[in-house]
């Protein structure tokens, strides 16, 4: 099976829906399992007592639900644009490419296409065009919009609504922020725990790989991977995952080495519990907080990195909507006179709206999970 | 001390070899020289003869690791791994895949402007960060601290692209205080570098101030500060002499990390402000799919990073005697 057909299956709607459902079920199961432990219940209570953190969590949930709505979808019968009827071939209904739930909700917004730029809530086009007047002469006027006062954040060069683009970019941002670390976690856990627990040559090998990988500055490692693989969202996630797992691996290795000397591990060893069972039952639950802290703290920097990388030509590429591509477009728009500022402002606001709450919430989670902080 | 250093340098060599092999595998396992030639010549337009000629002109027409046809030592040296990868170890960067110009000469031309940008950013931000963090730390528990912390998180949450675009727009395009972009040698440089350096410093302010502030607070809570206060030493003397000296140890460990960030920052800054430095070279090589240049830059930057780590250890051993004797 080639990677192309794999990618095709991966991008099909049933598969995407299944992945979203699996992720949600897994997260719920994980949280339920954690909630039965005293340590995590205390941390959750600590977190709930902070009003600011809870407001941030609510904003993050809003973003997440938009991203989920944009990831779940289905194919519907294709409609002939001229007649408005469902297309049938030999009596069989033909299906279209399929759209996500968010696409379907925002369909009115997508239908309100203009010809070119227009300011937020504007009534006329931004650029002047030559129109034949009633008196038969040619005039240079700002043509009225097809849908005046309906574009909250204006429209872009090809007349697309900027709000729609900013909303569609949320999914890309969240995938970059979450998937990158989620891809890195299994590797970091496996190598970090094994290196820390078994020591000896296992540890030497793990340490050597970590040192080699972390010796290459992240940007250039990502650049090299993206040059070799080409631009795209999946490639970017994997490249950023490869660049980021060594830090977490180091942390986990250190913590495992500390836990290996703990009394409860010695007790388990004395009772003849095999090594892998000690790792799974006794050490893994005790390093989970490091993984979680790492996940929330990395999130915002990954979202920010996407914008910079896309600008540098090693990001998601022009085909995928993201805040990076929006900022990239905005650069030429700012050199025009008068300035077209709304696309940049929209991307900036939506990005800040995600990254700022993520940063504040991340700090709160770290404080709540770190027992040293709690006692203060 | 000398033995400690010898050991650190001996660790350095296998890592260097590992990075070299990793970069080689990364570039040549996925994209074979044939793929590179087809990509450069155009997928459909290339004939087999053209591909062969392209490969021969760049030295890609030999086996990867072992050349059975060559005599003697050339069995090892007349291979892609030796010619294209191992030679990087002694600073022989080879030629660009696109222009066929030597990379080493280009780098020597570009290192000057790069340093002119990086060094002022690094020194200014170290100074500004320490002063601001000290100020915030000395006002612990007041409203000023809360405001400063919120400001730090906010500045951390803004993309570097926004700082650059907004800075260029306000200070260069609207107020016309500085040129929009470009670079000139000599004193003219100051006009061109003022804005990028300022943006570089502001962009990194948030995270560094937060980090330094926690370090300073930890030190301020210690007994020797109480003693110094009881003795009646002026507060500025306590903070900038005693506390700073002790907090400098963890700050020193972040120096290579900051150098790392500077590479990223200067990639963007050099690109936006058209400064003819190494970052701009890397970006144009990425855009042009010039594998030889990207390979050389990846290897060079990791060598610089490792040297940075080595220097950190040296600083550590100098300021903290416990490291020297362990």
mmCIF file with all atom_site columns, N, CA and C in Angstrom, chain A residues 208 211-217 219-221 223-225 227-228 304 307-308 311-312 314 327 331 334 336 339 344 348 351-352 355-356 359 363, chain B residues 14-15 18-19 22 26 30-31 153-154 156-159 161-162 165 169 173 210 260 264 267-268 271-272 282-283 286 291 298 301-302 305-306:
data_model
loop_
_atom_site.group_PDB
_atom_site.id
_atom_site.type_symbol
_atom_site.label_atom_id
_atom_site.label_alt_id
_atom_site.label_comp_id
_atom_site.label_asym_id
_atom_site.label_entity_id
_atom_site.label_seq_id
_atom_site.pdbx_PDB_ins_code
_atom_site.Cartn_x
_atom_site.Cartn_y
_atom_site.Cartn_z
_atom_site.occupancy
_atom_site.B_iso_or_equiv
_atom_site.pdbx_formal_charge
_atom_site.auth_seq_id
_atom_site.auth_comp_id
_atom_site.auth_asym_id
_atom_site.auth_atom_id
_atom_site.pdbx_PDB_model_num
ATOM 1   N N  . UNK A 1 208 ? 22.206 8.793  23.977 1.00 0.00 ? 208 UNK A N  1
ATOM 2   C CA . UNK A 1 208 ? 22.941 9.164  22.777 1.00 0.00 ? 208 UNK A CA 1
ATOM 3   C C  . UNK A 1 208 ? 21.989 9.685  21.709 1.00 0.00 ? 208 UNK A C  1
ATOM 4   N N  . UNK A 1 211 ? 20.712 13.113 22.642 1.00 0.00 ? 211 UNK A N  1
ATOM 5   C CA . UNK A 1 211 ? 21.722 14.159 22.482 1.00 0.00 ? 211 UNK A CA 1
ATOM 6   C C  . UNK A 1 211 ? 21.886 14.519 21.016 1.00 0.00 ? 211 UNK A C  1
ATOM 7   N N  . UNK A 1 212 ? 21.961 13.477 20.156 1.00 0.00 ? 212 UNK A N  1
ATOM 8   C CA . UNK A 1 212 ? 22.148 13.746 18.728 1.00 0.00 ? 212 UNK A CA 1
ATOM 9   C C  . UNK A 1 212 ? 20.977 14.559 18.187 1.00 0.00 ? 212 UNK A C  1
ATOM 10  N N  . UNK A 1 213 ? 19.741 14.107 18.517 1.00 0.00 ? 213 UNK A N  1
ATOM 11  C CA . UNK A 1 213 ? 18.569 14.804 17.979 1.00 0.00 ? 213 UNK A CA 1
ATOM 12  C C  . UNK A 1 213 ? 18.462 16.215 18.526 1.00 0.00 ? 213 UNK A C  1
ATOM 13  N N  . UNK A 1 214 ? 18.743 16.378 19.831 1.00 0.00 ? 214 UNK A N  1
ATOM 14  C CA . UNK A 1 214 ? 18.553 17.703 20.410 1.00 0.00 ? 214 UNK A CA 1
ATOM 15  C C  . UNK A 1 214 ? 19.713 18.631 20.084 1.00 0.00 ? 214 UNK A C  1
ATOM 16  N N  . UNK A 1 215 ? 20.796 18.081 19.499 1.00 0.00 ? 215 UNK A N  1
ATOM 17  C CA . UNK A 1 215 ? 21.900 18.961 19.102 1.00 0.00 ? 215 UNK A CA 1
ATOM 18  C C  . UNK A 1 215 ? 21.558 19.773 17.868 1.00 0.00 ? 215 UNK A C  1
ATOM 19  N N  . UNK A 1 216 ? 20.574 19.302 17.107 1.00 0.00 ? 216 UNK A N  1
ATOM 20  C CA . UNK A 1 216 ? 20.173 20.059 15.920 1.00 0.00 ? 216 UNK A CA 1
ATOM 21  C C  . UNK A 1 216 ? 19.104 21.043 16.357 1.00 0.00 ? 216 UNK A C  1
ATOM 22  N N  . UNK A 1 217 ? 19.350 22.352 16.190 1.00 0.00 ? 217 UNK A N  1
ATOM 23  C CA . UNK A 1 217 ? 18.333 23.323 16.597 1.00 0.00 ? 217 UNK A CA 1
ATOM 24  C C  . UNK A 1 217 ? 16.985 23.006 15.950 1.00 0.00 ? 217 UNK A C  1
ATOM 25  N N  . UNK A 1 219 ? 14.413 24.600 14.772 1.00 0.00 ? 219 UNK A N  1
ATOM 26  C CA . UNK A 1 219 ? 13.966 25.207 13.517 1.00 0.00 ? 219 UNK A CA 1
ATOM 27  C C  . UNK A 1 219 ? 14.619 24.526 12.331 1.00 0.00 ? 219 UNK A C  1
ATOM 28  N N  . UNK A 1 220 ? 15.922 24.267 12.456 1.00 0.00 ? 220 UNK A N  1
ATOM 29  C CA . UNK A 1 220 ? 16.626 23.715 11.308 1.00 0.00 ? 220 UNK A CA 1
ATOM 30  C C  . UNK A 1 220 ? 16.295 22.251 11.114 1.00 0.00 ? 220 UNK A C  1
ATOM 31  N N  . UNK A 1 221 ? 16.018 21.536 12.221 1.00 0.00 ? 221 UNK A N  1
ATOM 32  C CA . UNK A 1 221 ? 15.590 20.147 12.079 1.00 0.00 ? 221 UNK A CA 1
ATOM 33  C C  . UNK A 1 221 ? 14.254 20.097 11.347 1.00 0.00 ? 221 UNK A C  1
ATOM 34  N N  . UNK A 1 223 ? 13.095 22.427 9.424  1.00 0.00 ? 223 UNK A N  1
ATOM 35  C CA . UNK A 1 223 ? 13.346 22.891 8.052  1.00 0.00 ? 223 UNK A CA 1
ATOM 36  C C  . UNK A 1 223 ? 13.843 21.739 7.192  1.00 0.00 ? 223 UNK A C  1
ATOM 37  N N  . UNK A 1 224 ? 14.800 20.970 7.709  1.00 0.00 ? 224 UNK A N  1
ATOM 38  C CA . UNK A 1 224 ? 15.361 19.862 6.937  1.00 0.00 ? 224 UNK A CA 1
ATOM 39  C C  . UNK A 1 224 ? 14.274 18.841 6.616  1.00 0.00 ? 224 UNK A C  1
ATOM 40  N N  . UNK A 1 225 ? 13.458 18.491 7.636  1.00 0.00 ? 225 UNK A N  1
ATOM 41  C CA . UNK A 1 225 ? 12.415 17.494 7.413  1.00 0.00 ? 225 UNK A CA 1
ATOM 42  C C  . UNK A 1 225 ? 11.388 17.997 6.399  1.00 0.00 ? 225 UNK A C  1
ATOM 43  N N  . UNK A 1 227 ? 11.854 20.243 4.035  1.00 0.00 ? 227 UNK A N  1
ATOM 44  C CA . UNK A 1 227 ? 12.427 20.324 2.688  1.00 0.00 ? 227 UNK A CA 1
ATOM 45  C C  . UNK A 1 227 ? 12.392 18.953 2.035  1.00 0.00 ? 227 UNK A C  1
ATOM 46  N N  . UNK A 1 228 ? 12.679 17.919 2.844  1.00 0.00 ? 228 UNK A N  1
ATOM 47  C CA . UNK A 1 228 ? 12.723 16.570 2.289  1.00 0.00 ? 228 UNK A CA 1
ATOM 48  C C  . UNK A 1 228 ? 11.305 16.064 1.998  1.00 0.00 ? 228 UNK A C  1
ATOM 49  N N  . UNK A 1 304 ? 2.113  29.053 17.909 1.00 0.00 ? 304 UNK A N  1
ATOM 50  C CA . UNK A 1 304 ? 2.862  30.223 17.439 1.00 0.00 ? 304 UNK A CA 1
ATOM 51  C C  . UNK A 1 304 ? 3.898  29.819 16.386 1.00 0.00 ? 304 UNK A C  1
ATOM 52  N N  . UNK A 1 307 ? 2.728  29.559 12.676 1.00 0.00 ? 307 UNK A N  1
ATOM 53  C CA . UNK A 1 307 ? 2.625  30.789 11.885 1.00 0.00 ? 307 UNK A CA 1
ATOM 54  C C  . UNK A 1 307 ? 3.984  31.156 11.297 1.00 0.00 ? 307 UNK A C  1
ATOM 55  N N  . UNK A 1 308 ? 5.025  31.111 12.145 1.00 0.00 ? 308 UNK A N  1
ATOM 56  C CA . UNK A 1 308 ? 6.356  31.492 11.672 1.00 0.00 ? 308 UNK A CA 1
ATOM 57  C C  . UNK A 1 308 ? 6.841  30.526 10.596 1.00 0.00 ? 308 UNK A C  1
ATOM 58  N N  . UNK A 1 311 ? 5.137  31.030 7.322  1.00 0.00 ? 311 UNK A N  1
ATOM 59  C CA . UNK A 1 311 ? 5.680  32.206 6.663  1.00 0.00 ? 311 UNK A CA 1
ATOM 60  C C  . UNK A 1 311 ? 7.008  31.874 5.984  1.00 0.00 ? 311 UNK A C  1
ATOM 61  N N  . UNK A 1 312 ? 7.846  31.071 6.651  1.00 0.00 ? 312 UNK A N  1
ATOM 62  C CA . UNK A 1 312 ? 9.175  30.761 6.120  1.00 0.00 ? 312 UNK A CA 1
ATOM 63  C C  . UNK A 1 312 ? 9.124  29.732 4.997  1.00 0.00 ? 312 UNK A C  1
ATOM 64  N N  . UNK A 1 314 ? 7.886  26.580 5.210  1.00 0.00 ? 314 UNK A N  1
ATOM 65  C CA . UNK A 1 314 ? 7.993  25.169 5.599  1.00 0.00 ? 314 UNK A CA 1
ATOM 66  C C  . UNK A 1 314 ? 6.853  24.813 6.538  1.00 0.00 ? 314 UNK A C  1
ATOM 67  N N  . UNK A 1 327 ? -1.593 35.499 7.848  1.00 0.00 ? 327 UNK A N  1
ATOM 68  C CA . UNK A 1 327 ? -0.597 36.543 8.114  1.00 0.00 ? 327 UNK A CA 1
ATOM 69  C C  . UNK A 1 327 ? 0.318  36.710 6.907  1.00 0.00 ? 327 UNK A C  1
ATOM 70  N N  . UNK A 1 331 ? 0.902  40.329 4.527  1.00 0.00 ? 331 UNK A N  1
ATOM 71  C CA . UNK A 1 331 ? 2.132  41.101 4.387  1.00 0.00 ? 331 UNK A CA 1
ATOM 72  C C  . UNK A 1 331 ? 2.109  41.986 3.148  1.00 0.00 ? 331 UNK A C  1
ATOM 73  N N  . UNK A 1 334 ? -0.447 44.942 3.481  1.00 0.00 ? 334 UNK A N  1
ATOM 74  C CA . UNK A 1 334 ? -0.061 46.100 4.280  1.00 0.00 ? 334 UNK A CA 1
ATOM 75  C C  . UNK A 1 334 ? 0.733  47.119 3.474  1.00 0.00 ? 334 UNK A C  1
ATOM 76  N N  . UNK A 1 336 ? -0.097 48.110 0.564  1.00 0.00 ? 336 UNK A N  1
ATOM 77  C CA . UNK A 1 336 ? -1.000 48.888 -0.292 1.00 0.00 ? 336 UNK A CA 1
ATOM 78  C C  . UNK A 1 336 ? -1.373 50.198 0.398  1.00 0.00 ? 336 UNK A C  1
ATOM 79  N N  . UNK A 1 339 ? -4.221 51.082 3.567  1.00 0.00 ? 339 UNK A N  1
ATOM 80  C CA . UNK A 1 339 ? -3.796 49.774 4.061  1.00 0.00 ? 339 UNK A CA 1
ATOM 81  C C  . UNK A 1 339 ? -4.989 48.830 4.230  1.00 0.00 ? 339 UNK A C  1
ATOM 82  N N  . UNK A 1 344 ? -4.941 40.722 8.731  1.00 0.00 ? 344 UNK A N  1
ATOM 83  C CA . UNK A 1 344 ? -3.904 40.587 9.749  1.00 0.00 ? 344 UNK A CA 1
ATOM 84  C C  . UNK A 1 344 ? -4.527 40.662 11.138 1.00 0.00 ? 344 UNK A C  1
ATOM 85  N N  . UNK A 1 348 ? -4.528 37.807 13.980 1.00 0.00 ? 348 UNK A N  1
ATOM 86  C CA . UNK A 1 348 ? -3.892 38.154 15.246 1.00 0.00 ? 348 UNK A CA 1
ATOM 87  C C  . UNK A 1 348 ? -4.856 37.934 16.417 1.00 0.00 ? 348 UNK A C  1
ATOM 88  N N  . UNK A 1 351 ? -5.675 34.235 17.002 1.00 0.00 ? 351 UNK A N  1
ATOM 89  C CA . UNK A 1 351 ? -4.512 33.536 17.544 1.00 0.00 ? 351 UNK A CA 1
ATOM 90  C C  . UNK A 1 351 ? -4.298 33.891 19.003 1.00 0.00 ? 351 UNK A C  1
ATOM 91  N N  . UNK A 1 352 ? -4.379 35.197 19.294 1.00 0.00 ? 352 UNK A N  1
ATOM 92  C CA . UNK A 1 352 ? -4.201 35.634 20.683 1.00 0.00 ? 352 UNK A CA 1
ATOM 93  C C  . UNK A 1 352 ? -5.301 35.040 21.553 1.00 0.00 ? 352 UNK A C  1
ATOM 94  N N  . UNK A 1 355 ? -4.032 31.469 22.177 1.00 0.00 ? 355 UNK A N  1
ATOM 95  C CA . UNK A 1 355 ? -2.736 31.256 22.827 1.00 0.00 ? 355 UNK A CA 1
ATOM 96  C C  . UNK A 1 355 ? -2.696 31.858 24.231 1.00 0.00 ? 355 UNK A C  1
ATOM 97  N N  . UNK A 1 356 ? -3.313 33.026 24.410 1.00 0.00 ? 356 UNK A N  1
ATOM 98  C CA . UNK A 1 356 ? -3.284 33.653 25.741 1.00 0.00 ? 356 UNK A CA 1
ATOM 99  C C  . UNK A 1 356 ? -4.011 32.801 26.784 1.00 0.00 ? 356 UNK A C  1
ATOM 100 N N  . UNK A 1 359 ? -1.905 29.776 27.536 1.00 0.00 ? 359 UNK A N  1
ATOM 101 C CA . UNK A 1 359 ? -0.762 30.062 28.405 1.00 0.00 ? 359 UNK A CA 1
ATOM 102 C C  . UNK A 1 359 ? -1.182 30.176 29.859 1.00 0.00 ? 359 UNK A C  1
ATOM 103 N N  . UNK A 1 363 ? -0.227 27.532 32.881 1.00 0.00 ? 363 UNK A N  1
ATOM 104 C CA . UNK A 1 363 ? 0.442  27.892 34.135 1.00 0.00 ? 363 UNK A CA 1
ATOM 105 C C  . UNK A 1 363 ? -0.345 27.394 35.332 1.00 0.00 ? 363 UNK A C  1
ATOM 106 N N  . UNK B 2 14  ? 31.573 11.743 19.454 1.00 0.00 ? 14  UNK B N  1
ATOM 107 C CA . UNK B 2 14  ? 30.529 10.830 18.956 1.00 0.00 ? 14  UNK B CA 1
ATOM 108 C C  . UNK B 2 14  ? 29.227 11.540 18.618 1.00 0.00 ? 14  UNK B C  1
ATOM 109 N N  . UNK B 2 15  ? 28.888 12.577 19.376 1.00 0.00 ? 15  UNK B N  1
ATOM 110 C CA . UNK B 2 15  ? 27.658 13.311 19.056 1.00 0.00 ? 15  UNK B CA 1
ATOM 111 C C  . UNK B 2 15  ? 27.764 13.958 17.687 1.00 0.00 ? 15  UNK B C  1
ATOM 112 N N  . UNK B 2 18  ? 27.344 11.409 15.124 1.00 0.00 ? 18  UNK B N  1
ATOM 113 C CA . UNK B 2 18  ? 25.945 11.002 15.080 1.00 0.00 ? 18  UNK B CA 1
ATOM 114 C C  . UNK B 2 18  ? 25.102 11.989 14.299 1.00 0.00 ? 18  UNK B C  1
ATOM 115 N N  . UNK B 2 19  ? 25.314 13.284 14.574 1.00 0.00 ? 19  UNK B N  1
ATOM 116 C CA . UNK B 2 19  ? 24.558 14.318 13.866 1.00 0.00 ? 19  UNK B CA 1
ATOM 117 C C  . UNK B 2 19  ? 24.869 14.237 12.378 1.00 0.00 ? 19  UNK B C  1
ATOM 118 N N  . UNK B 2 22  ? 23.105 11.288 10.911 1.00 0.00 ? 22  UNK B N  1
ATOM 119 C CA . UNK B 2 22  ? 21.663 11.524 10.917 1.00 0.00 ? 22  UNK B CA 1
ATOM 120 C C  . UNK B 2 22  ? 21.266 12.445 9.765  1.00 0.00 ? 22  UNK B C  1
ATOM 121 N N  . UNK B 2 26  ? 18.903 11.447 6.661  1.00 0.00 ? 26  UNK B N  1
ATOM 122 C CA . UNK B 2 26  ? 17.685 12.235 6.475  1.00 0.00 ? 26  UNK B CA 1
ATOM 123 C C  . UNK B 2 26  ? 17.566 12.730 5.039  1.00 0.00 ? 26  UNK B C  1
ATOM 124 N N  . UNK B 2 30  ? 15.372 9.481  1.841  1.00 0.00 ? 30  UNK B N  1
ATOM 125 C CA . UNK B 2 30  ? 14.062 9.815  1.261  1.00 0.00 ? 30  UNK B CA 1
ATOM 126 C C  . UNK B 2 30  ? 14.231 10.297 -0.171 1.00 0.00 ? 30  UNK B C  1
ATOM 127 N N  . UNK B 2 31  ? 15.141 11.231 -0.377 1.00 0.00 ? 31  UNK B N  1
ATOM 128 C CA . UNK B 2 31  ? 15.375 11.780 -1.713 1.00 0.00 ? 31  UNK B CA 1
ATOM 129 C C  . UNK B 2 31  ? 16.691 11.248 -2.252 1.00 0.00 ? 31  UNK B C  1
ATOM 130 N N  . UNK B 2 153 ? 2.800  37.343 30.041 1.00 0.00 ? 153 UNK B N  1
ATOM 131 C CA . UNK B 2 153 ? 2.064  36.265 29.372 1.00 0.00 ? 153 UNK B CA 1
ATOM 132 C C  . UNK B 2 153 ? 1.501  36.763 28.051 1.00 0.00 ? 153 UNK B C  1
ATOM 133 N N  . UNK B 2 154 ? 1.018  38.014 28.038 1.00 0.00 ? 154 UNK B N  1
ATOM 134 C CA . UNK B 2 154 ? 0.448  38.543 26.799 1.00 0.00 ? 154 UNK B CA 1
ATOM 135 C C  . UNK B 2 154 ? 1.516  38.672 25.719 1.00 0.00 ? 154 UNK B C  1
ATOM 136 N N  . UNK B 2 156 ? 4.145  37.012 25.465 1.00 0.00 ? 156 UNK B N  1
ATOM 137 C CA . UNK B 2 156 ? 4.537  35.665 25.042 1.00 0.00 ? 156 UNK B CA 1
ATOM 138 C C  . UNK B 2 156 ? 3.539  35.066 24.063 1.00 0.00 ? 156 UNK B C  1
ATOM 139 N N  . UNK B 2 157 ? 2.278  35.531 24.142 1.00 0.00 ? 157 UNK B N  1
ATOM 140 C CA . UNK B 2 157 ? 1.222  34.917 23.337 1.00 0.00 ? 157 UNK B CA 1
ATOM 141 C C  . UNK B 2 157 ? 1.094  35.535 21.954 1.00 0.00 ? 157 UNK B C  1
ATOM 142 N N  . UNK B 2 158 ? 1.943  36.495 21.643 1.00 0.00 ? 158 UNK B N  1
ATOM 143 C CA . UNK B 2 158 ? 1.852  37.150 20.334 1.00 0.00 ? 158 UNK B CA 1
ATOM 144 C C  . UNK B 2 158 ? 2.943  36.597 19.431 1.00 0.00 ? 158 UNK B C  1
ATOM 145 N N  . UNK B 2 159 ? 2.554  36.261 18.215 1.00 0.00 ? 159 UNK B N  1
ATOM 146 C CA . UNK B 2 159 ? 3.506  35.680 17.278 1.00 0.00 ? 159 UNK B CA 1
ATOM 147 C C  . UNK B 2 159 ? 4.607  36.685 16.925 1.00 0.00 ? 159 UNK B C  1
ATOM 148 N N  . UNK B 2 161 ? 5.875  37.106 14.185 1.00 0.00 ? 161 UNK B N  1
ATOM 149 C CA . UNK B 2 161 ? 5.531  37.732 12.905 1.00 0.00 ? 161 UNK B CA 1
ATOM 150 C C  . UNK B 2 161 ? 4.791  39.041 13.115 1.00 0.00 ? 161 UNK B C  1
ATOM 151 N N  . UNK B 2 162 ? 3.888  39.047 14.119 1.00 0.00 ? 162 UNK B N  1
ATOM 152 C CA . UNK B 2 162 ? 3.087  40.239 14.373 1.00 0.00 ? 162 UNK B CA 1
ATOM 153 C C  . UNK B 2 162 ? 3.992  41.387 14.829 1.00 0.00 ? 162 UNK B C  1
ATOM 154 N N  . UNK B 2 165 ? 5.833  42.641 11.684 1.00 0.00 ? 165 UNK B N  1
ATOM 155 C CA . UNK B 2 165 ? 4.978  43.341 10.717 1.00 0.00 ? 165 UNK B CA 1
ATOM 156 C C  . UNK B 2 165 ? 4.511  44.669 11.304 1.00 0.00 ? 165 UNK B C  1
ATOM 157 N N  . UNK B 2 169 ? 5.586  48.396 10.106 1.00 0.00 ? 169 UNK B N  1
ATOM 158 C CA . UNK B 2 169 ? 4.512  49.263 9.627  1.00 0.00 ? 169 UNK B CA 1
ATOM 159 C C  . UNK B 2 169 ? 4.537  50.600 10.365 1.00 0.00 ? 169 UNK B C  1
ATOM 160 N N  . UNK B 2 173 ? 7.166  52.572 8.067  1.00 0.00 ? 173 UNK B N  1
ATOM 161 C CA . UNK B 2 173 ? 6.291  53.049 6.985  1.00 0.00 ? 173 UNK B CA 1
ATOM 162 C C  . UNK B 2 173 ? 5.542  54.321 7.381  1.00 0.00 ? 173 UNK B C  1
ATOM 163 N N  . UNK B 2 210 ? 9.908  36.379 33.008 1.00 0.00 ? 210 UNK B N  1
ATOM 164 C CA . UNK B 2 210 ? 9.213  35.466 33.913 1.00 0.00 ? 210 UNK B CA 1
ATOM 165 C C  . UNK B 2 210 ? 10.175 34.465 34.542 1.00 0.00 ? 210 UNK B C  1
ATOM 166 N N  . UNK B 2 260 ? 19.925 29.505 20.554 1.00 0.00 ? 260 UNK B N  1
ATOM 167 C CA . UNK B 2 260 ? 19.073 28.687 19.704 1.00 0.00 ? 260 UNK B CA 1
ATOM 168 C C  . UNK B 2 260 ? 17.886 29.492 19.199 1.00 0.00 ? 260 UNK B C  1
ATOM 169 N N  . UNK B 2 264 ? 16.287 31.063 15.241 1.00 0.00 ? 264 UNK B N  1
ATOM 170 C CA . UNK B 2 264 ? 14.907 31.150 14.749 1.00 0.00 ? 264 UNK B CA 1
ATOM 171 C C  . UNK B 2 264 ? 14.515 32.597 14.534 1.00 0.00 ? 264 UNK B C  1
ATOM 172 N N  . UNK B 2 267 ? 16.227 34.141 11.638 1.00 0.00 ? 267 UNK B N  1
ATOM 173 C CA . UNK B 2 267 ? 15.702 33.680 10.349 1.00 0.00 ? 267 UNK B CA 1
ATOM 174 C C  . UNK B 2 267 ? 14.604 34.623 9.900  1.00 0.00 ? 267 UNK B C  1
ATOM 175 N N  . UNK B 2 268 ? 13.655 34.876 10.828 1.00 0.00 ? 268 UNK B N  1
ATOM 176 C CA . UNK B 2 268 ? 12.535 35.754 10.494 1.00 0.00 ? 268 UNK B CA 1
ATOM 177 C C  . UNK B 2 268 ? 13.013 37.184 10.281 1.00 0.00 ? 268 UNK B C  1
ATOM 178 N N  . UNK B 2 271 ? 14.994 37.768 7.171  1.00 0.00 ? 271 UNK B N  1
ATOM 179 C CA . UNK B 2 271 ? 14.145 37.671 6.001  1.00 0.00 ? 271 UNK B CA 1
ATOM 180 C C  . UNK B 2 271 ? 13.319 38.935 5.811  1.00 0.00 ? 271 UNK B C  1
ATOM 181 N N  . UNK B 2 272 ? 12.698 39.418 6.904  1.00 0.00 ? 272 UNK B N  1
ATOM 182 C CA . UNK B 2 272 ? 11.835 40.590 6.804  1.00 0.00 ? 272 UNK B CA 1
ATOM 183 C C  . UNK B 2 272 ? 12.628 41.852 6.488  1.00 0.00 ? 272 UNK B C  1
ATOM 184 N N  . UNK B 2 282 ? 19.689 30.581 4.465  1.00 0.00 ? 282 UNK B N  1
ATOM 185 C CA . UNK B 2 282 ? 18.966 29.335 4.713  1.00 0.00 ? 282 UNK B CA 1
ATOM 186 C C  . UNK B 2 282 ? 17.570 29.396 4.116  1.00 0.00 ? 282 UNK B C  1
ATOM 187 N N  . UNK B 2 283 ? 16.884 30.518 4.344  1.00 0.00 ? 283 UNK B N  1
ATOM 188 C CA . UNK B 2 283 ? 15.509 30.638 3.859  1.00 0.00 ? 283 UNK B CA 1
ATOM 189 C C  . UNK B 2 283 ? 15.457 30.554 2.337  1.00 0.00 ? 283 UNK B C  1
ATOM 190 N N  . UNK B 2 286 ? 15.919 27.033 1.303  1.00 0.00 ? 286 UNK B N  1
ATOM 191 C CA . UNK B 2 286 ? 14.719 26.215 1.503  1.00 0.00 ? 286 UNK B CA 1
ATOM 192 C C  . UNK B 2 286 ? 13.739 26.470 0.368  1.00 0.00 ? 286 UNK B C  1
ATOM 193 N N  . UNK B 2 291 ? 19.358 21.449 -1.605 1.00 0.00 ? 291 UNK B N  1
ATOM 194 C CA . UNK B 2 291 ? 19.625 20.510 -0.513 1.00 0.00 ? 291 UNK B CA 1
ATOM 195 C C  . UNK B 2 291 ? 21.019 20.672 0.066  1.00 0.00 ? 291 UNK B C  1
ATOM 196 N N  . UNK B 2 298 ? 22.159 22.980 8.463  1.00 0.00 ? 298 UNK B N  1
ATOM 197 C CA . UNK B 2 298 ? 21.704 22.153 9.583  1.00 0.00 ? 298 UNK B CA 1
ATOM 198 C C  . UNK B 2 298 ? 22.916 21.675 10.375 1.00 0.00 ? 298 UNK B C  1
ATOM 199 N N  . UNK B 2 301 ? 24.707 24.658 12.200 1.00 0.00 ? 301 UNK B N  1
ATOM 200 C CA . UNK B 2 301 ? 23.989 25.172 13.366 1.00 0.00 ? 301 UNK B CA 1
ATOM 201 C C  . UNK B 2 301 ? 24.079 24.207 14.531 1.00 0.00 ? 301 UNK B C  1
ATOM 202 N N  . UNK B 2 302 ? 24.070 22.895 14.248 1.00 0.00 ? 302 UNK B N  1
ATOM 203 C CA . UNK B 2 302 ? 24.166 21.972 15.382 1.00 0.00 ? 302 UNK B CA 1
ATOM 204 C C  . UNK B 2 302 ? 25.564 22.004 15.982 1.00 0.00 ? 302 UNK B C  1
ATOM 205 N N  . UNK B 2 305 ? 25.569 24.959 18.201 1.00 0.00 ? 305 UNK B N  1
ATOM 206 C CA . UNK B 2 305 ? 24.803 24.691 19.412 1.00 0.00 ? 305 UNK B CA 1
ATOM 207 C C  . UNK B 2 305 ? 25.616 23.861 20.397 1.00 0.00 ? 305 UNK B C  1
ATOM 208 N N  . UNK B 2 306 ? 26.312 22.841 19.861 1.00 0.00 ? 306 UNK B N  1
ATOM 209 C CA . UNK B 2 306 ? 27.103 21.987 20.747 1.00 0.00 ? 306 UNK B CA 1
ATOM 210 C C  . UNK B 2 306 ? 28.245 22.777 21.376 1.00 0.00 ? 306 UNK B C  1
#
